[in-house]
XYZ file of C-alpha atoms in Angstrom:
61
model
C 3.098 4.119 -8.892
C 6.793 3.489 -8.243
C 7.309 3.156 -11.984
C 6.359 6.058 -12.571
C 8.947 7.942 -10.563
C 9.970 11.006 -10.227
C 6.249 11.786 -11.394
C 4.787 11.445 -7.960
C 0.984 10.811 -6.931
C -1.076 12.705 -3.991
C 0.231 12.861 -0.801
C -2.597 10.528 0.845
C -1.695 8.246 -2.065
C 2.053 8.457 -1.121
C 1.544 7.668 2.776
C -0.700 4.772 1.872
C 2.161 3.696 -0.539
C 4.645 4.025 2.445
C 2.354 2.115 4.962
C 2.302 -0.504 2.055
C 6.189 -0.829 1.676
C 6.703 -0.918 5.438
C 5.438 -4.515 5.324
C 5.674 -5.567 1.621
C 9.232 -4.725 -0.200
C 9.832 -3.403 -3.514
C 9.524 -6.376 -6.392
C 13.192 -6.227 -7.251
C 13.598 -10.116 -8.244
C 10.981 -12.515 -9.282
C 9.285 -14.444 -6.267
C 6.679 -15.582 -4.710
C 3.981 -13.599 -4.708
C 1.471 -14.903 -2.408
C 2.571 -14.143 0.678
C 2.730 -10.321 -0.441
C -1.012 -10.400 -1.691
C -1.851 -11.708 1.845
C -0.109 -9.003 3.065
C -1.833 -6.460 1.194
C -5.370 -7.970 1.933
C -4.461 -7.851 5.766
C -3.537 -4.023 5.850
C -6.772 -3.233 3.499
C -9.109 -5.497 6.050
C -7.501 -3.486 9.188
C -7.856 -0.487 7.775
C -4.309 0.702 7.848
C -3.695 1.757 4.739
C -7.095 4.163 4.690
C -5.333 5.357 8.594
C -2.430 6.250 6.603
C -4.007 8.566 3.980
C -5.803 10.449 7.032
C -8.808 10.452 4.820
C -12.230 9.628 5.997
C -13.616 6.399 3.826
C -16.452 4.460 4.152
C -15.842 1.063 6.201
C -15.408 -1.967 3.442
C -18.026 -4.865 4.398
């Protein structure tokens, strides 16, 4: 999404995207990438990036 700036996406999409980069940085220099994916899995299983868009989804099981 960030590459396609100054196009922007929806604004539940963009406060997802925010919640994202509040824990995970911008890939600015090649490194390892693991610890970033774990990351991302963690905030998908707890739900906080859905909590961010303020959208109703279904729970993920």
């Amino acid at each position: 999404l960030e590459f396609r700036a100054p196009l922007k996406t929806s604004a539940p999409l963009q406060k997802a995207l925010a919640a994202l980069r509040k824990e995970i940085p911008v890939l600015e220099e090649d490194r390892y990438l693991a610890p970033d994916l774990a990351n991302a899995a963690a905030l998908v299983a707890a739900g906080t990036l859905s909590q961010a868009t303020e959208i109703a989804l279904p729970t993920l099981s």
